[in-house]
Amino acid sequence: MKIFRHLPSTYPLSRALAIGNFDGLHLGHQALLSKLVDVATQKGLRPAVMTFEPHPREFFMPGNAPARLSSMREKLEYFEDAGVQDVFVIRFDQAFSAITAQDFMQTILRKSLHASTILVGGDFCFGAKRQGTVKSFIEAGFDLIDFPPVIIEHERISSTLVRNALAAGALEKACELLGRPY
């Protein structure tokens, strides 16, 4: 697996790209990564992930960001185990937060990363002021795999749900949501 801490000016191999924070790598993330690798294999693309450091909430709310469930090292290990071939760890800073949704799609995803297929959750937003949505990818001509949420006991699995279980002392529930011991 290749890890990129800076965006390449161009990269000749086409990719299927999952974008997100992947904090905790819970069952929802695991299902998304499995789908990523399957879709990439079917289409002859490299399975790739874009994630952020620091977490955008740490950037926007430094004193009020949620506790992390996993370190970057843990994420990278899981990405590799899942079959991801390229990981782009994007420095989330003032300059990155100001990129418009259009520039993100055209300059970063198309020109720099050669991403043709995008996998994100249905509530995914991106770009300055969160102006880009799942619909933006479709309008820009990307092959979008809009990944449905994974539900357990009528609840959408999320990093927040895992954090809440841990805060309530419900370690067994947290482990169920993560699909592994915490």
GROMACS .gro file of N, CA and C in nm, residues 13 32 51 58 86 116 119 137 146 150 161 169 181-182:
model
   42
   13LEU      N    1  -0.262   0.643  -1.287
   13LEU     CA    2  -0.351   0.528  -1.269
   13LEU      C    3  -0.488   0.573  -1.220
   32LEU      N    4  -1.806  -0.020   0.365
   32LEU     CA    5  -1.772   0.073   0.258
   32LEU      C    6  -1.639   0.035   0.194
   51THR      N    7  -0.833   1.044   0.343
   51THR     CA    8  -0.872   1.074   0.480
   51THR      C    9  -0.800   1.200   0.523
   58GLU      N   10  -1.159   1.879   1.454
   58GLU     CA   11  -1.048   1.930   1.536
   58GLU      C   12  -1.000   2.063   1.482
   86ASP      N   13  -0.389   0.266  -0.227
   86ASP     CA   14  -0.337   0.402  -0.211
   86ASP      C   15  -0.417   0.474  -0.102
  116SER      N   16  -1.216   0.823  -1.081
  116SER     CA   17  -1.331   0.820  -1.171
  116SER      C   18  -1.456   0.771  -1.098
  119LEU      N   19  -1.682   0.674  -0.370
  119LEU     CA   20  -1.768   0.608  -0.272
  119LEU      C   21  -1.773   0.693  -0.147
  137PHE      N   22  -2.123   1.527  -0.710
  137PHE     CA   23  -2.039   1.429  -0.780
  137PHE      C   24  -2.109   1.381  -0.907
  146ASP      N   25  -2.315   0.572  -0.395
  146ASP     CA   26  -2.372   0.632  -0.274
  146ASP      C   27  -2.399   0.518  -0.178
  150VAL      N   28  -2.514   0.146   0.741
  150VAL     CA   29  -2.527   0.012   0.799
  150VAL      C   30  -2.605   0.030   0.930
  161LEU      N   31  -2.202   0.713   1.740
  161LEU     CA   32  -2.272   0.607   1.811
  161LEU      C   33  -2.173   0.522   1.892
  169GLY      N   34  -2.043   0.349   2.903
  169GLY     CA   35  -1.989   0.227   2.963
  169GLY      C   36  -2.040   0.100   2.897
  181PRO      N   37  -1.283  -0.613   1.917
  181PRO     CA   38  -1.259  -0.556   2.051
  181PRO      C   39  -1.207  -0.412   2.041
  182TYR      N   40  -1.240  -0.333   2.143
  182TYR     CA   41  -1.190  -0.195   2.147
  182TYR      C   42  -1.073  -0.188   2.243
   0.00000   0.00000   0.00000
